[in-house]
Coordinates of C-alpha atoms and ligand atoms in Angstrom, one line a residue:
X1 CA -20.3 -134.4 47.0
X2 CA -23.1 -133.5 49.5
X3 CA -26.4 -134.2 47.8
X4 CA -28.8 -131.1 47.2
X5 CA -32.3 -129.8 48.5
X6 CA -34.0 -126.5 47.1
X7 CA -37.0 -125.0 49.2
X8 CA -38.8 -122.9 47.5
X9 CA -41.5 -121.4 50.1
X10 CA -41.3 -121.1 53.6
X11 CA -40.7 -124.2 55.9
X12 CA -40.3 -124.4 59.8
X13 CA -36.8 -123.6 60.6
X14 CA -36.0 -126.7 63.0
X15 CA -37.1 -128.8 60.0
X16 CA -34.7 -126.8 58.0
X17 CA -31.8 -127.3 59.9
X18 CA -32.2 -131.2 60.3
X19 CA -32.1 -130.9 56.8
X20 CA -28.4 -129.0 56.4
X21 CA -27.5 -131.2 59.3
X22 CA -26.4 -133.8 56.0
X23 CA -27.5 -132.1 52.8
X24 CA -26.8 -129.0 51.5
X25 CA -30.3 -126.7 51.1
X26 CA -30.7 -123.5 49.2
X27 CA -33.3 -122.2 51.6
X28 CA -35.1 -119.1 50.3
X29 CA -38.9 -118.4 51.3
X30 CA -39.0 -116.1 48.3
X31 CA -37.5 -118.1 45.6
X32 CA -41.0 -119.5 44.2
X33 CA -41.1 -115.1 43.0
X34 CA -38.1 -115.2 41.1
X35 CA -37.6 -117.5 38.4
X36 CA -34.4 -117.1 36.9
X37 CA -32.7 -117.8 40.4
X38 CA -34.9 -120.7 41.0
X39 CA -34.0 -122.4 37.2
X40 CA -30.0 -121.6 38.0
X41 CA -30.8 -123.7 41.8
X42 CA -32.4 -126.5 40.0
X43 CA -29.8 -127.5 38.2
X44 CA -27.3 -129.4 40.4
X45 CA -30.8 -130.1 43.0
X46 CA -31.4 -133.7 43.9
X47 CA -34.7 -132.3 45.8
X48 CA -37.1 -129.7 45.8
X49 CA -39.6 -128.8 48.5
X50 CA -42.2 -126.5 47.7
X51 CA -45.9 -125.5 48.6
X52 CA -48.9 -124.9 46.5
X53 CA -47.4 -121.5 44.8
X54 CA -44.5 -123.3 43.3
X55 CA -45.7 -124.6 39.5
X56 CA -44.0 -127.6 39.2
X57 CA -44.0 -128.9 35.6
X58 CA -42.0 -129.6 32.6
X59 CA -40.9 -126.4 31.8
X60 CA -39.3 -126.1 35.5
X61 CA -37.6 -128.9 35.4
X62 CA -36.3 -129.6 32.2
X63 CA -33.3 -128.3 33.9
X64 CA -32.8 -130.2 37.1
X65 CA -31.4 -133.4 35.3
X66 CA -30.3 -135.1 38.6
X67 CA -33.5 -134.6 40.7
X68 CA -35.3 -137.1 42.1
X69 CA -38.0 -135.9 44.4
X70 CA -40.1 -133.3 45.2
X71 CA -41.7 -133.2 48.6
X72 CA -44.9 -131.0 48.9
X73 CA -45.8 -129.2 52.6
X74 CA -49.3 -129.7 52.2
X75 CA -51.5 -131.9 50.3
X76 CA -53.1 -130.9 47.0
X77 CA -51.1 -131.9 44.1
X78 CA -52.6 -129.6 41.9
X79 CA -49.2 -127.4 41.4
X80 CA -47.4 -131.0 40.9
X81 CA -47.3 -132.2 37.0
X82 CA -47.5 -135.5 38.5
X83 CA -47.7 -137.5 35.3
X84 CA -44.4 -135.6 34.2
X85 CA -42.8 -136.2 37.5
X86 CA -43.7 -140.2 36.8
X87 CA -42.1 -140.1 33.1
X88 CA -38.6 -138.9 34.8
X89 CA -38.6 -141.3 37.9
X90 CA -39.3 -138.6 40.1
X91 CA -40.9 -139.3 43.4
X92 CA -43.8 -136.6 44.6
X93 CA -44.3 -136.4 48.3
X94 CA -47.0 -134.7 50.1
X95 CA -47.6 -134.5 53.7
X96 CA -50.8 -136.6 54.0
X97 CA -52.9 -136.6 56.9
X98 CA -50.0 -133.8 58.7
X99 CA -52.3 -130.6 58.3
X100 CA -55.7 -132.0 58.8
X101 CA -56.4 -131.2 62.3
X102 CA -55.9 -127.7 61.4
X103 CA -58.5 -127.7 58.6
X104 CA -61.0 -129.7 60.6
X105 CA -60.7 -126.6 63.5
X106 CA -61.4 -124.2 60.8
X107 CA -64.4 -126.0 59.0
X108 CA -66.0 -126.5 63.0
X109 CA -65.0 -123.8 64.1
X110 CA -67.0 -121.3 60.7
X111 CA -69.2 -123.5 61.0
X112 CA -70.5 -122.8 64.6
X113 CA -70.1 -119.2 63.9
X114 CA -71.5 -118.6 60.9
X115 CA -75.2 -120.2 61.9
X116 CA -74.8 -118.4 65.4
X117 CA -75.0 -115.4 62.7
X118 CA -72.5 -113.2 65.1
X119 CA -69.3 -113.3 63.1
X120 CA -70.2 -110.3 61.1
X121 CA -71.4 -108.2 64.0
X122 CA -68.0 -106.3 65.6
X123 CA -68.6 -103.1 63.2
X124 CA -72.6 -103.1 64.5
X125 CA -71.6 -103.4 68.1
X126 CA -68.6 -100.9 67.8
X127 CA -70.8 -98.3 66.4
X128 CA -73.5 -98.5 68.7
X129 CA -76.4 -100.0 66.8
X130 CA -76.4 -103.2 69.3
X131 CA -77.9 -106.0 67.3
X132 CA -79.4 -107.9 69.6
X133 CA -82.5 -108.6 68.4
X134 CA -81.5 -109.9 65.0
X135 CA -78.7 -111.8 66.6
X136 CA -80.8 -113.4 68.8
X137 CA -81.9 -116.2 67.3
X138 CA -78.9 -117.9 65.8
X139 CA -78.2 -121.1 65.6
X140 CA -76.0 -124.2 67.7
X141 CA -74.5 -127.0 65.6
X142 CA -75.7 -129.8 68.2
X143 CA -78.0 -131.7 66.1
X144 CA -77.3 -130.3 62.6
X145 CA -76.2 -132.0 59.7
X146 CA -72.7 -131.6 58.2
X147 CA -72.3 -132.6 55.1
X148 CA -68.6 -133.9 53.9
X149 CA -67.7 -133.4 49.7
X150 CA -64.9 -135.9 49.6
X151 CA -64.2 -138.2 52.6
X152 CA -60.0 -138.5 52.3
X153 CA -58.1 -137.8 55.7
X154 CA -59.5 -134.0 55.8
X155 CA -62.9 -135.1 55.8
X156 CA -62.8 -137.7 58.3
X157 CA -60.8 -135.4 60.7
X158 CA -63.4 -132.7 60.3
X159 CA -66.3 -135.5 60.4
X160 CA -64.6 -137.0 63.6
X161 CA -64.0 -133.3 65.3
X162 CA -67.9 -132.1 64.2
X163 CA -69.2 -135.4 66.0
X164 CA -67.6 -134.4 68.9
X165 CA -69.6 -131.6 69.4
X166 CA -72.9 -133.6 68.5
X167 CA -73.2 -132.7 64.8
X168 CA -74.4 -135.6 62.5
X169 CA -72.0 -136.7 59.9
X170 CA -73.2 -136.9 56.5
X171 CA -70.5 -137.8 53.2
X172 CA -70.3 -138.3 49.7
X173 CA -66.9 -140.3 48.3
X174 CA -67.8 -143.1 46.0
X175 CA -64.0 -143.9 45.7
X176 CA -63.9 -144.3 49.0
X177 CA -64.7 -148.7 49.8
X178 CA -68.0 -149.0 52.0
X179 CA -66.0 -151.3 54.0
X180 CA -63.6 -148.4 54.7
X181 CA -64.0 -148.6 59.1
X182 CA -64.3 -144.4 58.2
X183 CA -68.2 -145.0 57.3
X184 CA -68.9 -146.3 61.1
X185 CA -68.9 -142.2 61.9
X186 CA -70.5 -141.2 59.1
X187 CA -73.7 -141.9 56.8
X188 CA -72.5 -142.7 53.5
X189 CA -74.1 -140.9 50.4
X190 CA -75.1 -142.5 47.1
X191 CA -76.0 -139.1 45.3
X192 CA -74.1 -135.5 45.7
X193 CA -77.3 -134.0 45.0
X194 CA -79.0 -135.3 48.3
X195 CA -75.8 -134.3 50.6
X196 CA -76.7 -130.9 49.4
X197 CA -80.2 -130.9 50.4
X198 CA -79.7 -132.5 53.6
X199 CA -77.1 -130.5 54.8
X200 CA -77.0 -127.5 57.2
X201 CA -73.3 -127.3 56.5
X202 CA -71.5 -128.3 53.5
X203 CA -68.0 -128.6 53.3
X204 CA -65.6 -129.8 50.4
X205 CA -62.6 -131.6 50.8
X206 CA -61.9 -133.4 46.9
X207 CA -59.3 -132.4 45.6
X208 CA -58.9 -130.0 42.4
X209 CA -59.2 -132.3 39.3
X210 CA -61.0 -131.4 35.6
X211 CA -63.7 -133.8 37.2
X212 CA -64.3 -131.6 40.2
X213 CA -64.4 -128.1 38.0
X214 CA -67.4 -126.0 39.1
X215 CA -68.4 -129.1 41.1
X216 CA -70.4 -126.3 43.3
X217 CA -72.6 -124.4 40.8
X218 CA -75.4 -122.4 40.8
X219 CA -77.9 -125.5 40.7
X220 CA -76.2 -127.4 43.3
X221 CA -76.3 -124.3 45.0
X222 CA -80.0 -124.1 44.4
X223 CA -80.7 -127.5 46.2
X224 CA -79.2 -126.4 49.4
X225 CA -81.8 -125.5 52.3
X226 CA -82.8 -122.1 53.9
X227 CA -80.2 -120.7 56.3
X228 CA -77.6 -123.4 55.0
X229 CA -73.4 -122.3 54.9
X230 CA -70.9 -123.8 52.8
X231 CA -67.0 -123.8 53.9
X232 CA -64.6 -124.3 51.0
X233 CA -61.4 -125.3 52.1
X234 CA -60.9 -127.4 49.4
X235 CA -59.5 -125.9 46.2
X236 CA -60.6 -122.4 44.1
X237 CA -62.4 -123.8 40.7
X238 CA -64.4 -126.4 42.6
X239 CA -66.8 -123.4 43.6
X240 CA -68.4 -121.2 40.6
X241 CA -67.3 -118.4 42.6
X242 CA -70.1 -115.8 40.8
X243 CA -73.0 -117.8 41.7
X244 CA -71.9 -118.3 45.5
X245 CA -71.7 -114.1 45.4
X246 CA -75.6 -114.1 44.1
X247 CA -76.2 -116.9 46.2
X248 CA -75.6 -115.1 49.3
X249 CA -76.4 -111.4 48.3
X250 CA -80.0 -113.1 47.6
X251 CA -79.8 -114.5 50.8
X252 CA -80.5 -118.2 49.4
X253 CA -77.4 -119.5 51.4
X254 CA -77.3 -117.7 54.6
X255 CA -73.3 -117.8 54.7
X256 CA -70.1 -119.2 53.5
X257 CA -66.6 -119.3 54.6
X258 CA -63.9 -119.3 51.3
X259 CA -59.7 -120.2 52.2
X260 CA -59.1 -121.1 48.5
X261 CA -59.9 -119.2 45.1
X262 CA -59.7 -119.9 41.2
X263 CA -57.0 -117.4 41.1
X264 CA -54.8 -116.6 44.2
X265 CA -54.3 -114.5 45.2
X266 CA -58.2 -113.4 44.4
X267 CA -57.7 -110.3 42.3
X268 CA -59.0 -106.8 43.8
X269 CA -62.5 -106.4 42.4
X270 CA -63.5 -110.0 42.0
X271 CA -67.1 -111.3 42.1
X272 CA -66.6 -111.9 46.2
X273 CA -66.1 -108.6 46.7
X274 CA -68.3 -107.2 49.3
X275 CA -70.4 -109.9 49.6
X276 CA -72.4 -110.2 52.5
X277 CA -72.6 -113.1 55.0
X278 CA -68.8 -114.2 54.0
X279 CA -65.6 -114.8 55.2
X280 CA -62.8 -115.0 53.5
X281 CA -59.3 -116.2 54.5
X282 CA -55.7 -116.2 52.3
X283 CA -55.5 -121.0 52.0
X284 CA -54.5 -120.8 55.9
X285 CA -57.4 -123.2 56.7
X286 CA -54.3 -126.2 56.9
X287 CA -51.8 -123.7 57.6
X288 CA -51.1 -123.2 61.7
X289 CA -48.0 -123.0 63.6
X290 CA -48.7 -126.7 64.9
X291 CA -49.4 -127.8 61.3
X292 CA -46.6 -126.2 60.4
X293 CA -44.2 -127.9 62.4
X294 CA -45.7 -131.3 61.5
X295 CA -45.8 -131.2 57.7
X296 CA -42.3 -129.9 57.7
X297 CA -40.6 -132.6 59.9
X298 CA -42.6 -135.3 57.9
X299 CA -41.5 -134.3 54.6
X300 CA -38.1 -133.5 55.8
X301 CA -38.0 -136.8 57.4
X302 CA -39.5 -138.4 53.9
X303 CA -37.1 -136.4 51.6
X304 CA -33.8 -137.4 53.7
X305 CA -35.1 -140.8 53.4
X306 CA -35.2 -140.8 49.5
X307 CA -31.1 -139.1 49.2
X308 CA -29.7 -140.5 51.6
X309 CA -27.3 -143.4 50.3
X310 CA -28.4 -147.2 50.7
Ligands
NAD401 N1 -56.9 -124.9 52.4 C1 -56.0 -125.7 52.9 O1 -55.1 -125.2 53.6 C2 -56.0 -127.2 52.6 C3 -55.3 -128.0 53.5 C4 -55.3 -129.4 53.3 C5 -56.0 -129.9 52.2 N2 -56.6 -129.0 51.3 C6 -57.3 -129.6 50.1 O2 -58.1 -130.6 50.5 C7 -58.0 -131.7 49.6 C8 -58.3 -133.0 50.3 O3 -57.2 -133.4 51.1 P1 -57.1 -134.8 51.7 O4 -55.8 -134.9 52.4 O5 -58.3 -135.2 52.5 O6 -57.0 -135.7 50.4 P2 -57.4 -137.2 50.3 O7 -56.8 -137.7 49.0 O8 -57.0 -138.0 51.5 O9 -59.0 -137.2 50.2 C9 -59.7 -136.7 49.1 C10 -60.9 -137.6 48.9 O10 -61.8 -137.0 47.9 C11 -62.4 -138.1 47.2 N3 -62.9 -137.5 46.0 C12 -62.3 -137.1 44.9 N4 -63.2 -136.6 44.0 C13 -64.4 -136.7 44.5 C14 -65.7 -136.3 44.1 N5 -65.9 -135.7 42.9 N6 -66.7 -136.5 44.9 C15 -66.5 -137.1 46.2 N7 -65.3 -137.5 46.6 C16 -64.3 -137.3 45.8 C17 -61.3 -139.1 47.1 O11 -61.9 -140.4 46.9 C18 -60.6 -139.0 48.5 O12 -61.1 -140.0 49.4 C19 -56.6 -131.6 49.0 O13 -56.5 -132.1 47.7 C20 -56.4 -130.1 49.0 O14 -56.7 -129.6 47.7 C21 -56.6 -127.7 51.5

């Protein structure tokens, strides 16, 4: 019997088809909405593929008694119950290092727009008022600090990317070895606190843990300098999401760019809500046709690897 996979949220099709090319897949983009269906799949899966909507814990897979891997397209494992997973034997595959180019365009590329100041201006300009004067004095990132929360294969690609356009690389990972060749492109910092004085630019790339909760609160919001932005591609919950609002509606941070929320997706009415100065995307910061293609073929490749006999 033909060993099978169940895909619970969208994957690129060529990746797809490699995959019924030997297995048999239950391939349904929508299947991470409806439970009941997903439960009945699980039971005869040897794999599941998912992203980061798909909760996968005990409760979901008490069921699946013959599964023995889960492949992730992405790279948080915050929707993974990884230390369940381990009790049953079941391997947990993310797609390291396979979306990281994308991220590291959209941290360089917010960055350079939000201290040129202009990204907010198309409604100004539409409507005749012609901001020119107030826009006229924004900023290039030539020279600038970035500063890098977590220096894992995100940050480095973003730190190697921002060098390239002559930003200086500043990052914060104590787990990461000082004899790691990474810290030749960037200056290593002892203290979190510092990185967010130094820094024009902030971005995080830890991933979600109890540790990192509320990592970015209102004091460490507090130590960053005038006209300083934060990007947060990391994960919701590692920013106190209330204080980045008053943050930047009393113009303390000059601007932030948000892809990833305590609660997706963010609720109407949250405490972002019409805040000025930010710009918010729905976690697409990894997420680009390119990076799609990559992160599927890998863990397809990965997950084929696992089930097929040896
Ligand atoms: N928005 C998106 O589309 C998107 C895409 C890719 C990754 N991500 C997020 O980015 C995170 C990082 O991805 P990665 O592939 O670089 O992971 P990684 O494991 O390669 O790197 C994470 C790094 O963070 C460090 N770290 C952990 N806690 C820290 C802390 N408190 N202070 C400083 N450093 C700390 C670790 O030592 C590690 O080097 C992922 O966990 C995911 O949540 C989001």
């Amino acid at each position: 019997m033909s060993r099978r996979i169940v895909i619970t949220e969208f994957m690129d099709e060529a990746a797809v088809q490699t995959l019924r090319a030997e297995f048999a897949v239950v391939y349904a983009p929508d299947l991470v909405d409806r439970p009941a269906d997903l439960a009945e799949a699980l039971r005869d899966a040897d794999a599941l593929i998912v992203r980061n909507r798909t909760q996968v814990n005990e409760s979901l897979l008490t069921g699946a008694s013959r599964l023995v891997a889960v492949g992730r397209l992405g790279v948080g494992l915050d929707n993974i119950d990884q230390a369940y997973c381990a009790s049953r034997n079941i391997a947990v595959v993310p797609a390291i290092g396979a979306n990281a180019a994308a991220v590291a365009e959209y941290v360089v590329g917010l960055a350079m727009v939000l201290l040129r100041g202009f990204l907010f201006s198309s409604a100004e300009v539409a409507a005749g008022t012609w901001p020119r004067a107030r826009l006229a004095s924004g900023r290039e990132v030539a020279g600038k600090v970035l500063g890098l929360v977590g220096y894992g294969s995100v940050g480095q690609r973003v730190g190697q990317l921002a060098r390239a356009v002559g930003v200086r690389v500043l990052a914060y990972d104590p787990m990461l070895p000082t004899a790691h060749p990474a810290w030749r492109d960037a200056t290593r910092c002892d203290e979190v606190d510092d990185l967010f004085r130094a820094a024009d630019v902030v971005s995080l790339h830890v991933p979600y843990s109890a540790q990192n909760a509320g990592l970015v609160d209102e004091r460490r919001l507090g130590l960053m300098k005038p006209g300083a932005v934060l990007v947060n591609t990391a994960r919701g919950g590692i920013v106190d999401e209330a204080a980045l609002a008053r943050a930047l509606r009393s113009g303390a941070l000059a601007g932030a760019a948000v892809d990833v929320f305590a609660h997706e997706p963010l609720p109407a009415g949250s405490a972002l809500a019409g805040v000025p100065n930010l710009f918010l995307t729905p976690h697409v910061a990894g997420v680009t046709y390119e990076s799609n293609e990559r992160v599927s073929a890998l863990i397809a490749q990965r997950i084929a690897e696992i089930l097929r006999p040896a």
